[in-house]
Structures are given as C-alpha cells and as structure tokens.
mmCIF file of C-alpha atoms in Angstrom:
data_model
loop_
_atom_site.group_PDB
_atom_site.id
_atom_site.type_symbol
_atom_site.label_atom_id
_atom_site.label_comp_id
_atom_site.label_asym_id
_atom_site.label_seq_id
_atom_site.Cartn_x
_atom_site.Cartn_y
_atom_site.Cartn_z
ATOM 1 C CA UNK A 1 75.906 -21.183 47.888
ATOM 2 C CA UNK A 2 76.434 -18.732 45.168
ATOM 3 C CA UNK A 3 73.058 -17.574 44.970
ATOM 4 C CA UNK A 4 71.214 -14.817 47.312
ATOM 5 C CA UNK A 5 67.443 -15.226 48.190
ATOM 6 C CA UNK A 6 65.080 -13.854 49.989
ATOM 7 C CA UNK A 7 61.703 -14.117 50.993
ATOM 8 C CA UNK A 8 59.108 -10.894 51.382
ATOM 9 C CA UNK A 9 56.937 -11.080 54.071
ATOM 10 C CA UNK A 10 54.179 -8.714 55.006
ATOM 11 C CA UNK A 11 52.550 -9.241 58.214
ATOM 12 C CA UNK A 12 50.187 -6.783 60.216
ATOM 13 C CA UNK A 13 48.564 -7.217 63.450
ATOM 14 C CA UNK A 14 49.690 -9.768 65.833
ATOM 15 C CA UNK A 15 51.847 -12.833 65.661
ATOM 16 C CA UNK A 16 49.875 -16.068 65.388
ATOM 17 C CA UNK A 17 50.575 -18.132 68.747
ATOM 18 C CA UNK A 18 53.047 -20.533 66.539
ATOM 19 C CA UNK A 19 55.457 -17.500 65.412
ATOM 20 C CA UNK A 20 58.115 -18.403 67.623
ATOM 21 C CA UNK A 21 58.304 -22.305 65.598
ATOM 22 C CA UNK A 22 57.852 -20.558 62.281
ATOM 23 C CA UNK A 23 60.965 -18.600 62.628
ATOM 24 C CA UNK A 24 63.115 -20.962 64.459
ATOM 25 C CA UNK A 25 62.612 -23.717 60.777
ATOM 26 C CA UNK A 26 63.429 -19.982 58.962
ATOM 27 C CA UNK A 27 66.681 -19.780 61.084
ATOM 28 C CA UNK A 28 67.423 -23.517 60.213
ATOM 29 C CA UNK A 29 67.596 -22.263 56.551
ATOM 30 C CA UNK A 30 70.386 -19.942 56.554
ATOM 31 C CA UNK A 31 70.179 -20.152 52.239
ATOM 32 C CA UNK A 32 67.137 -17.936 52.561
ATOM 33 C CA UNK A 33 67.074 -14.416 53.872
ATOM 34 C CA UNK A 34 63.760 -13.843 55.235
ATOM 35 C CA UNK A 35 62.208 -10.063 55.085
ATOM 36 C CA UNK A 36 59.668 -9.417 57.104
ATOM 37 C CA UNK A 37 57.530 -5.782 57.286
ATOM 38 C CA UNK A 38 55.390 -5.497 60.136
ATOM 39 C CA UNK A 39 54.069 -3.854 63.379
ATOM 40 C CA UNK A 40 54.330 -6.538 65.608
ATOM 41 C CA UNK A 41 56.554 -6.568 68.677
ATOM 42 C CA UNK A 42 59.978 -8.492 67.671
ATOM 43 C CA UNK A 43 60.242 -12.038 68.467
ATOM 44 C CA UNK A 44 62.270 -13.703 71.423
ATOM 45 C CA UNK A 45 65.005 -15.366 69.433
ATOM 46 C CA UNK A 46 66.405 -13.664 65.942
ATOM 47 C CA UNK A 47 68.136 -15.274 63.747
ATOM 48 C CA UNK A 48 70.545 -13.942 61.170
ATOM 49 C CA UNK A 49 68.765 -14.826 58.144
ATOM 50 C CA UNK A 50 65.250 -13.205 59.731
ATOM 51 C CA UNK A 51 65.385 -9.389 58.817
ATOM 52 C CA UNK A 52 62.624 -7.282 60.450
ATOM 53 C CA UNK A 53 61.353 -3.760 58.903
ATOM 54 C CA UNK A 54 58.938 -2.376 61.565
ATOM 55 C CA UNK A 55 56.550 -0.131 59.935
ATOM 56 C CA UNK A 56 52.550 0.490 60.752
ATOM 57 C CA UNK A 57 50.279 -0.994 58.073
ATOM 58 C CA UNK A 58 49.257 2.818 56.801
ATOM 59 C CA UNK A 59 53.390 3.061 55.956
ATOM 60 C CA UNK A 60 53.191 -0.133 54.016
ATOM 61 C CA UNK A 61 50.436 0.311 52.197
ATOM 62 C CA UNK A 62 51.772 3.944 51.194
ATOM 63 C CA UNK A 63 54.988 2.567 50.107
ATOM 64 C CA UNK A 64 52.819 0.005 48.084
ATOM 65 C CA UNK A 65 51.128 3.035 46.354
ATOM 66 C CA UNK A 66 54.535 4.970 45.780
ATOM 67 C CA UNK A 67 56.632 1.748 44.194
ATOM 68 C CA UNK A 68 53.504 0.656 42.439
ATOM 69 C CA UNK A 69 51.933 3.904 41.162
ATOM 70 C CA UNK A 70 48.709 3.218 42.003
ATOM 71 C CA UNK A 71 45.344 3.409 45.068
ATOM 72 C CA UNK A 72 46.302 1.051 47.298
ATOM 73 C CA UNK A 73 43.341 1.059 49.284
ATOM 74 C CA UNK A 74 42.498 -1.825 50.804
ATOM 75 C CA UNK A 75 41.444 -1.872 54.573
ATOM 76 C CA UNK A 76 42.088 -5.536 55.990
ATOM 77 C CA UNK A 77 45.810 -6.949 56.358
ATOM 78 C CA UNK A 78 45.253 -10.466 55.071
ATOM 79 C CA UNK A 79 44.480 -8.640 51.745
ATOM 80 C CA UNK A 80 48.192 -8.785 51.224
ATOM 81 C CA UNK A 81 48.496 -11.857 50.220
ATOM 82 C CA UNK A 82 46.615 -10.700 46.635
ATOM 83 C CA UNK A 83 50.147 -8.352 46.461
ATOM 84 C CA UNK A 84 52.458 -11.015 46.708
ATOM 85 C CA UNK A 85 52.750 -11.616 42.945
ATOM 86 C CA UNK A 86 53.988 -8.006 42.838
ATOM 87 C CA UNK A 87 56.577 -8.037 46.036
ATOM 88 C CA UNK A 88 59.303 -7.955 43.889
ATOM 89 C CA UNK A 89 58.393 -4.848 42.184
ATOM 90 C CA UNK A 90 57.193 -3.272 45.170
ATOM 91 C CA UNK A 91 60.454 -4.264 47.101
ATOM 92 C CA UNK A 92 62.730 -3.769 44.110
ATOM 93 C CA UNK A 93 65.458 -1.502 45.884
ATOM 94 C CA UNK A 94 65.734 -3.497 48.968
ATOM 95 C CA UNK A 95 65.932 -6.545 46.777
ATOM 96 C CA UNK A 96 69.064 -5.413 44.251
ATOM 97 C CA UNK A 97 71.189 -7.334 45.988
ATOM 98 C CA UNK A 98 69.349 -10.634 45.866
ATOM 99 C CA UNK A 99 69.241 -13.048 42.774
ATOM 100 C CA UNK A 100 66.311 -14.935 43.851
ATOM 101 C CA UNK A 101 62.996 -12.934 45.712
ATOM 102 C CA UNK A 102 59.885 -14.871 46.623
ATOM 103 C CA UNK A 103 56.840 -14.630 49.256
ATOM 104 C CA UNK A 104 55.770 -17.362 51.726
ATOM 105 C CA UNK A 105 53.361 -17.553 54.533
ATOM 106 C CA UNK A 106 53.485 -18.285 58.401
ATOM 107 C CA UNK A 107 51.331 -21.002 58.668
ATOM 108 C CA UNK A 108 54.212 -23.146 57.525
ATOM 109 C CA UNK A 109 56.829 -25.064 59.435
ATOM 110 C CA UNK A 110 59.621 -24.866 56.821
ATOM 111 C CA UNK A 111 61.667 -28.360 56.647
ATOM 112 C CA UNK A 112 65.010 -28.506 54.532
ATOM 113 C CA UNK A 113 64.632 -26.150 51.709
ATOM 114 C CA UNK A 114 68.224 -26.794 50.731
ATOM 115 C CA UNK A 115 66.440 -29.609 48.907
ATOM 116 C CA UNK A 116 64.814 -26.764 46.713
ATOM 117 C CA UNK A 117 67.206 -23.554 47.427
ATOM 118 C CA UNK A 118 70.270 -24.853 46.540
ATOM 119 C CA UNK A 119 72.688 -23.989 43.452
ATOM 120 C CA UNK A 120 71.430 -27.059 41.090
ATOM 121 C CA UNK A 121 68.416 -25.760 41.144
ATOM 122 C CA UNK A 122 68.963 -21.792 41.156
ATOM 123 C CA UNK A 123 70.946 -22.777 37.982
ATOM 124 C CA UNK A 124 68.796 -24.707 36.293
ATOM 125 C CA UNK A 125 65.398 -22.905 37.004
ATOM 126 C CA UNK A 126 64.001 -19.027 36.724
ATOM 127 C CA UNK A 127 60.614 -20.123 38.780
ATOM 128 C CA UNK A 128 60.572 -22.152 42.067
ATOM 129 C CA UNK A 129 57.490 -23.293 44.010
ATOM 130 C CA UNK A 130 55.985 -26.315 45.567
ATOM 131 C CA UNK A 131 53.512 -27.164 43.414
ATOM 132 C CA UNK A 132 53.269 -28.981 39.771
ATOM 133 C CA UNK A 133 50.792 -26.856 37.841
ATOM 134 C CA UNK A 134 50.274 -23.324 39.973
ATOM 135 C CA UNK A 135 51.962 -20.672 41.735
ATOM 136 C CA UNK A 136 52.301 -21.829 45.702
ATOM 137 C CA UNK A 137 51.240 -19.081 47.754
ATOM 138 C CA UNK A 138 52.933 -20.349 50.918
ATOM 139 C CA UNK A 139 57.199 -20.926 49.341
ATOM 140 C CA UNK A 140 57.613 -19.489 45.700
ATOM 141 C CA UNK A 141 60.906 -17.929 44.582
ATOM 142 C CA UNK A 142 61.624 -16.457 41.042
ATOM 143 C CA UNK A 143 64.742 -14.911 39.266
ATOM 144 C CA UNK A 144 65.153 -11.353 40.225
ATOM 145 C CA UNK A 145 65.239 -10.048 36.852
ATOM 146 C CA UNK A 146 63.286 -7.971 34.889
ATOM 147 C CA UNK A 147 60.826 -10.495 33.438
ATOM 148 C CA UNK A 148 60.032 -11.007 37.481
#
C-alpha cells in the first residue's frame, strides 16, 4: 500500500477483559499502525503494527495542554474520547510521517479494514469513517494535512 495510517489511541486505567481480542483483529490489519498512550501493563502478544507510548494520565493530559495551548483539566479518563477530533493536532509530530491519522475505540473487534484502508480509497477520499451522515467515534481516518 502506498499510503501510511495510523490510529491514536488514548487509554488510561486498566485494560478491559477483551484487550487481548481487540489487538490480535489490530495485528490482522497490518495497513493500520495503531498508537496507543497509556499506563496499562503491556499486553501478552505485540504485534508490529500495535505501537505502545507508556505514559501516566497526568503526562498525557500535560502534553494535551502543551500541543494544544490550552487547560486541559479534566479529571476522568473516558473524557478523552471528547479530544479525539483534535488527536491529530495534539499528536502532530509523532504523526509527520503518516498520510492518514484517525482515532478508534476498544470495544471493537476490527474485521478486514483493507475493505476501507486500502489505496482506492486513500486516493479517492480526504475523510474515512463508518457511518453515512456523522463522524464514527469507534474507526475514522482523515488526510493528514493541514485542513485535518
């Protein structure tokens, strides 16, 4: 694939029992690079595509503040997902490399997303999620440029 992609994902506290299922369908999509930022213990079985930053939740929320130039004050994890719209910003230098970012969720169980991440469609489209008429909190990837 010509394309790079990658997927943000920040996740504080401790895995959900099904982690372990979530990353092995990340690791059977090698097209996406996912990035994940968190304080929980690394899993079992890595694969190449699944990246881990290991930070507390105080670090991430200060490097939210410094990218973003602003109070990021919020005191419950799952308030991240309101960020995700602005990963790309926040994540800018890690993401140079990348011509598609996005943000996803672990609840998921990802299937073939070659059907979605694939060059046809990186061509064709800035904006890729799952849904017709909104933004799909759990798989959306956009053009890393500067309109996103």
């Amino acid at each position: 694939m010509k394309y790079k992609v990658a997927q943000i994902i920040p996740y504080f506290g401790s895995w959900p029992k099904w982690i372990e299922l979530y990353f092995y369908s990340c690791g059977r999509n090698p097209m996406v690079d996912f990035i994940f930022y968190t304080n929980c213990p690394l899993p079992k079985h890595r694969y190449a595509n699944t990246i881990f930053y290991q930070c507390t939740f105080e670090e991430y929320k200060k490097l939210v503040e410094v990218r973003l130039s602003l109070d990021y004050s919020i005191e419950k994890s799952y308030k991240l997902c309101d960020l995700k719209p602005f990963l790309g910003a926040v994540h800018e230098p890690e993401l140079k490399e990348y011509d598609f970012w996005g943000f996803g969720d672990l609840d998921v169980v990802h299937g073939n997303l070659g059907m979605l991440v694939n060059d046809k469609m990186l061509t064709q489209y800035d904006f890729i999620t799952t849904h017709a008429f909104r933004v799909a909190g759990h798989f959306t990837l956009c053009r890393n440029n500067e309109y996103y």
